[in-house]
Amino acid sequence: MAPMYIVMLGPPGAGKGTQAKKLAEALNLVHVSTGDLFRENLKNETPLGQLAQQYMNKGELVPDDVTVAMVEERFARPDCEKGAVLDGFPRTPAQAEALESLLAKFDSDVKVVPFIKVPDDILVERLSGRWMSNSGRVYHEKYNPPLVKWIDDIDGSQLYQRDDDRPDTVRHRIEVYNEQTAPLINYYRDKGLLAEIDGTQPIEDVFQAIMESVKEG
Ligand code: ADP
Ligand code: AMP
């Protein structure tokens, strides 16, 4: 089967990571989150992590060349051969074009772009209650609580809040999204790849809507 690449689009807090993880499991694809990759580098104190941190702390985007090089390296790993669910990438038109060139090398293309729409006031509430797990699972203190507070349901590890989920940084991240990432909505709509999803529904309903868009895409 030809590899399948799905791009999750939406503002910070829309539910991209939550849905990408579920989708990847359902379709037996890898979940590639550039935010997770940067955070992993940060934790391991690599030069890439140290560079990315300066941008992430401020809620700014890491420069395109750095981000694209990291994705290219990730795609070279064998688990990407069947395709991937991309979460947080591309985030600028230049990254979208770079993605096309990278996929062309595998004789592939983006299959569908679920665009998860959620109003700004809900985004701030979602991010301020977000509890992260190193496993890539995402919880919310109110909307998706773990069985035991601050503990991952599956592997028992400690959950944590992200430094950049503070309300002031969140508001700046939403501005950055509106300026630099929102142009991708029309970019993918013009290519006939955009599937608009109402992200205010419960997690399972959002998931069903995304699965439909993948089947139709
Ligand atoms: P993104 O990856 O787009 O930044 P996340 O998947 O991390 O967003 O979700 C942000 C927060 O909102 C998390 O705490 C998550 O548990 C919660 N969340 C995700 N989807 C929903 C939903 N449909 N309804 C309520 N809360 C949600
Ligand atoms: P995320 O986990 O997707 O919310 O990303 C967290 C932070 O990582 C962002 O605020 C950016 O600083 C950085 N980042 C993640 N993905 C990208 C990308 N595709 N391009 C540039 N910066 C990114």
Tab-separated table of C-alpha atoms and ligand atoms in Angstrom:
chain	number	residue	atom	x	y	z
A	1	MET	CA	0.000	0.000	0.000
A	2	ALA	CA	1.197	3.536	-0.731
A	3	PRO	CA	2.298	5.384	2.393
A	4	MET	CA	-0.330	7.637	3.951
A	5	TYR	CA	0.528	11.024	5.425
A	6	ILE	CA	-2.104	12.947	7.371
A	7	VAL	CA	-1.547	16.539	8.543
A	8	MET	CA	-3.418	17.673	11.676
A	9	LEU	CA	-4.104	21.400	11.478
A	10	GLY	CA	-5.517	23.701	14.146
A	11	PRO	CA	-4.572	26.256	16.798
A	12	PRO	CA	-2.660	25.342	19.973
A	13	GLY	CA	-5.035	23.426	22.245
A	14	ALA	CA	-7.433	22.373	19.484
A	15	GLY	CA	-6.782	18.681	20.183
A	16	LYS	CA	-4.222	17.822	17.485
A	17	GLY	CA	-2.027	15.737	19.780
A	18	THR	CA	-4.992	13.974	21.399
A	19	GLN	CA	-6.457	13.032	18.038
A	20	ALA	CA	-3.151	12.299	16.292
A	21	LYS	CA	-2.303	9.720	18.941
A	22	LYS	CA	-5.698	7.988	18.551
A	23	LEU	CA	-5.568	8.162	14.769
A	24	ALA	CA	-2.052	6.744	14.595
A	25	GLU	CA	-3.118	3.809	16.783
A	26	ALA	CA	-6.258	3.178	14.725
A	27	LEU	CA	-4.450	3.324	11.384
A	28	ASN	CA	-1.232	1.695	12.564
A	29	LEU	CA	0.863	4.706	11.593
A	30	VAL	CA	3.463	6.628	13.582
A	31	HIS	CA	2.557	9.861	15.336
A	32	VAL	CA	5.146	12.511	14.496
A	33	SER	CA	4.847	15.625	16.679
A	34	THR	CA	7.490	18.280	16.103
A	35	GLY	CA	6.664	19.767	19.529
A	36	ASP	CA	7.369	16.366	21.153
A	37	LEU	CA	10.599	16.019	19.150
A	38	PHE	CA	11.790	19.460	20.296
A	39	ARG	CA	10.836	18.660	23.913
A	40	GLU	CA	12.728	15.361	23.726
A	41	ASN	CA	15.822	17.240	22.499
A	42	LEU	CA	15.360	19.752	25.292
A	43	LYS	CA	15.202	17.001	27.915
A	44	ASN	CA	18.318	15.353	26.494
A	45	GLU	CA	20.084	18.742	26.393
A	46	THR	CA	21.107	18.379	22.750
A	47	PRO	CA	22.296	21.459	20.802
A	48	LEU	CA	18.998	21.330	18.861
A	49	GLY	CA	17.062	21.334	22.139
A	50	GLN	CA	19.035	24.301	23.436
A	51	LEU	CA	18.397	26.232	20.238
A	52	ALA	CA	14.679	25.370	20.170
A	53	GLN	CA	14.173	26.294	23.820
A	54	GLN	CA	14.802	29.989	23.156
A	55	TYR	CA	11.839	30.045	20.781
A	56	MET	CA	9.539	27.646	22.633
A	57	ASN	CA	9.766	29.549	25.933
A	58	LYS	CA	8.572	32.692	24.190
A	59	GLY	CA	5.849	30.920	22.231
A	60	GLU	CA	7.618	31.683	18.944
A	61	LEU	CA	8.204	29.253	16.097
A	62	VAL	CA	11.566	27.551	15.716
A	63	PRO	CA	13.099	28.643	12.357
A	64	ASP	CA	11.882	26.709	9.306
A	65	ASP	CA	15.289	25.335	8.242
A	66	VAL	CA	15.920	23.839	11.686
A	67	THR	CA	12.430	22.330	11.888
A	68	VAL	CA	12.489	20.895	8.366
A	69	ALA	CA	15.919	19.307	8.934
A	70	MET	CA	14.579	17.623	12.083
A	71	VAL	CA	11.530	16.268	10.223
A	72	GLU	CA	13.673	15.031	7.357
A	73	GLU	CA	15.775	13.078	9.825
A	74	ARG	CA	12.650	11.651	11.476
A	75	PHE	CA	11.211	10.563	8.111
A	76	ALA	CA	14.420	8.675	7.349
A	77	ARG	CA	13.660	6.236	10.177
A	78	PRO	CA	12.057	2.978	8.985
A	79	ASP	CA	8.873	3.343	11.065
A	80	CYS	CA	7.809	6.212	8.763
A	81	GLU	CA	7.787	4.002	5.677
A	82	LYS	CA	4.045	3.308	5.917
A	83	GLY	CA	3.269	6.975	6.492
A	84	ALA	CA	2.614	9.148	9.518
A	85	VAL	CA	0.153	11.355	11.328
A	86	LEU	CA	1.848	14.757	11.488
A	87	ASP	CA	1.008	16.943	14.468
A	88	GLY	CA	2.337	20.492	14.706
A	89	PHE	CA	4.024	20.329	11.300
A	90	PRO	CA	3.823	22.068	8.875
A	91	ARG	CA	3.249	25.366	10.665
A	92	THR	CA	4.217	27.835	7.894
A	93	PRO	CA	3.706	27.855	4.110
A	94	ALA	CA	7.481	27.316	3.676
A	95	GLN	CA	7.252	24.172	5.835
A	96	ALA	CA	4.253	22.946	3.800
A	97	GLU	CA	6.271	23.286	0.603
A	98	ALA	CA	9.248	21.541	2.188
A	99	LEU	CA	6.932	18.709	3.256
A	100	GLU	CA	5.748	18.268	-0.309
A	101	SER	CA	9.336	17.980	-1.539
A	102	LEU	CA	10.180	15.482	1.208
A	103	LEU	CA	7.140	13.323	0.406
A	104	ALA	CA	7.815	13.480	-3.319
A	105	LYS	CA	11.012	11.551	-2.587
A	106	PHE	CA	8.800	8.675	-1.335
A	107	ASP	CA	6.473	9.100	-4.335
A	108	SER	CA	3.865	10.263	-1.862
A	109	ASP	CA	1.752	13.261	-0.923
A	110	VAL	CA	-0.483	14.521	1.883
A	111	LYS	CA	-3.725	12.532	1.869
A	112	VAL	CA	-6.014	14.693	4.009
A	113	VAL	CA	-5.741	17.658	6.378
A	114	PRO	CA	-8.240	17.515	9.250
A	115	PHE	CA	-8.562	21.126	10.463
A	116	ILE	CA	-9.780	21.131	14.065
A	117	LYS	CA	-11.671	24.358	14.763
A	118	VAL	CA	-12.054	25.662	18.339
A	119	PRO	CA	-12.735	29.268	19.509
A	120	ASP	CA	-9.942	31.125	21.354
A	121	ASP	CA	-11.556	31.287	24.816
A	122	ILE	CA	-11.869	27.489	24.903
A	123	LEU	CA	-8.224	27.105	23.775
A	124	VAL	CA	-6.944	29.054	26.773
A	125	GLU	CA	-9.037	26.940	29.161
A	126	ARG	CA	-7.891	23.693	27.547
A	127	LEU	CA	-4.200	24.578	27.689
A	128	SER	CA	-4.241	25.864	31.251
A	129	GLY	CA	-5.697	22.515	32.404
A	130	ARG	CA	-3.528	20.325	30.179
A	131	TRP	CA	-1.509	17.572	31.861
A	132	MET	CA	1.173	15.965	29.693
A	133	SER	CA	2.683	12.514	29.825
A	134	ASN	CA	6.071	11.586	28.371
A	135	SER	CA	4.246	8.749	26.584
A	136	GLY	CA	2.581	11.307	24.268
A	137	ARG	CA	-0.804	10.807	25.967
A	138	VAL	CA	-2.497	14.075	26.831
A	139	TYR	CA	-4.876	14.625	29.739
A	140	HIS	CA	-7.008	17.508	30.989
A	141	GLU	CA	-7.757	18.081	34.659
A	142	LYS	CA	-11.462	18.516	33.821
A	143	TYR	CA	-12.182	17.219	30.295
A	144	ASN	CA	-9.969	14.142	30.165
A	145	PRO	CA	-8.753	13.409	33.698
A	146	PRO	CA	-6.428	10.491	34.450
A	147	LEU	CA	-7.753	7.783	36.816
A	148	VAL	CA	-5.334	9.026	39.495
A	149	LYS	CA	-4.415	12.734	39.633
A	150	TRP	CA	-1.072	13.551	37.969
A	151	ILE	CA	-0.422	9.866	37.037
A	152	ASP	CA	-0.470	8.385	33.524
A	153	ASP	CA	-3.203	5.710	33.243
A	154	ILE	CA	-1.116	3.269	31.246
A	155	ASP	CA	2.503	3.480	32.423
A	156	GLY	CA	2.071	5.116	35.842
A	157	SER	CA	4.541	7.926	35.076
A	158	GLN	CA	4.227	11.411	36.565
A	159	LEU	CA	2.217	13.950	34.517
A	160	TYR	CA	3.418	17.534	34.162
A	161	GLN	CA	2.280	20.943	32.918
A	162	ARG	CA	4.137	22.560	30.034
A	163	ASP	CA	6.042	25.797	30.755
A	164	ASP	CA	4.536	27.357	27.646
A	165	ASP	CA	0.933	26.621	28.739
A	166	ARG	CA	0.863	29.708	30.977
A	167	PRO	CA	-2.010	32.009	29.886
A	168	ASP	CA	0.294	34.864	28.695
A	169	THR	CA	2.391	32.522	26.532
A	170	VAL	CA	-0.756	30.767	25.291
A	171	ARG	CA	-2.208	34.060	24.084
A	172	HIS	CA	1.011	34.796	22.193
A	173	ARG	CA	1.047	31.290	20.681
A	174	ILE	CA	-2.485	31.873	19.395
A	175	GLU	CA	-1.328	35.163	17.785
A	176	VAL	CA	1.630	33.392	16.189
A	177	TYR	CA	-0.744	30.705	14.913
A	178	ASN	CA	-3.068	33.336	13.397
A	179	GLU	CA	-0.198	35.136	11.670
A	180	GLN	CA	2.035	32.288	10.518
A	181	THR	CA	0.028	29.044	10.476
A	182	ALA	CA	-3.537	30.099	9.581
A	183	PRO	CA	-2.506	30.775	5.932
A	184	LEU	CA	-2.232	26.975	5.631
A	185	ILE	CA	-6.028	26.722	5.893
A	186	ASN	CA	-6.477	28.238	2.435
A	187	TYR	CA	-3.321	26.571	1.155
A	188	TYR	CA	-4.780	23.109	1.831
A	189	ARG	CA	-8.345	24.127	0.978
A	190	ASP	CA	-7.142	25.177	-2.492
A	191	LYS	CA	-5.594	21.747	-2.920
A	192	GLY	CA	-8.910	20.097	-1.965
A	193	LEU	CA	-7.335	18.434	1.086
A	194	LEU	CA	-8.941	20.361	3.958
A	195	ALA	CA	-11.581	18.643	6.124
A	196	GLU	CA	-13.149	21.047	8.631
A	197	ILE	CA	-13.850	19.415	11.982
A	198	ASP	CA	-15.829	20.908	14.890
A	199	GLY	CA	-13.277	20.564	17.708
A	200	THR	CA	-15.670	21.656	20.473
A	201	GLN	CA	-17.336	18.228	20.508
A	202	PRO	CA	-16.301	15.510	22.975
A	203	ILE	CA	-12.997	13.780	22.148
A	204	GLU	CA	-14.668	10.592	20.780
A	205	ASP	CA	-16.991	12.571	18.467
A	206	VAL	CA	-14.082	14.597	17.107
A	207	PHE	CA	-12.269	11.322	16.496
A	208	GLN	CA	-15.203	9.819	14.561
A	209	ALA	CA	-15.424	12.944	12.383
A	210	ILE	CA	-11.696	12.746	11.626
A	211	MET	CA	-11.938	9.026	10.776
A	212	GLU	CA	-14.723	9.857	8.313
A	213	SER	CA	-12.549	12.526	6.684
A	214	VAL	CA	-9.704	10.022	6.298
A	215	LYS	CA	-12.015	7.462	4.652
A	216	GLU	CA	-13.344	10.082	2.265
A	217	GLY	CA	-9.938	11.707	1.632
B	1	ADP	P1	-2.946	20.472	20.622
B	1	ADP	O1	-2.068	19.282	20.349
B	1	ADP	O2	-3.758	20.885	19.434
B	1	ADP	O3	-2.212	21.618	21.236
B	1	ADP	P2	-4.043	18.765	22.751
B	1	ADP	O4	-4.413	17.509	22.055
B	1	ADP	O5	-2.812	18.748	23.577
B	1	ADP	O6	-4.027	20.010	21.710
B	1	ADP	O7	-5.299	19.173	23.667
B	1	ADP	C1	-5.256	20.345	24.513
B	1	ADP	C2	-5.991	20.048	25.824
B	1	ADP	O8	-7.400	19.939	25.563
B	1	ADP	C3	-5.588	18.743	26.504
B	1	ADP	O9	-5.601	18.945	27.896
B	1	ADP	C4	-6.669	17.745	26.074
B	1	ADP	O10	-6.894	16.732	27.046
B	1	ADP	C5	-7.904	18.652	25.941
B	1	ADP	N1	-8.816	18.245	24.855
B	1	ADP	C6	-8.481	17.764	23.629
B	1	ADP	N2	-9.582	17.527	22.883
B	1	ADP	C7	-10.643	17.908	23.655
B	1	ADP	C8	-12.063	17.911	23.444
B	1	ADP	N3	-12.612	17.494	22.283
B	1	ADP	N4	-12.839	18.364	24.454
B	1	ADP	C9	-12.291	18.789	25.628
B	1	ADP	N5	-10.975	18.807	25.879
B	1	ADP	C10	-10.151	18.363	24.916
B	2	AMP	P1	3.447	22.115	20.154
B	2	AMP	O1	3.837	20.967	21.034
B	2	AMP	O2	3.007	21.681	18.793
B	2	AMP	O3	2.450	23.022	20.818
B	2	AMP	O4	4.780	22.956	19.922
B	2	AMP	C1	5.469	23.556	21.002
B	2	AMP	C2	6.491	24.576	20.484
B	2	AMP	O5	7.485	23.904	19.681
B	2	AMP	C3	5.927	25.661	19.564
B	2	AMP	O6	5.373	26.744	20.285
B	2	AMP	C4	7.173	26.044	18.771
B	2	AMP	O7	8.046	26.855	19.541
B	2	AMP	C5	7.871	24.705	18.576
B	2	AMP	N1	7.395	24.033	17.333
B	2	AMP	C6	6.705	22.869	17.248
B	2	AMP	N2	6.462	22.552	15.971
B	2	AMP	C7	6.999	23.544	15.212
B	2	AMP	C8	7.074	23.816	13.814
B	2	AMP	N3	6.508	22.982	12.923
B	2	AMP	N4	7.718	24.926	13.402
B	2	AMP	C9	8.277	25.759	14.282
B	2	AMP	N5	8.231	25.590	15.615
B	2	AMP	C10	7.608	24.486	16.095
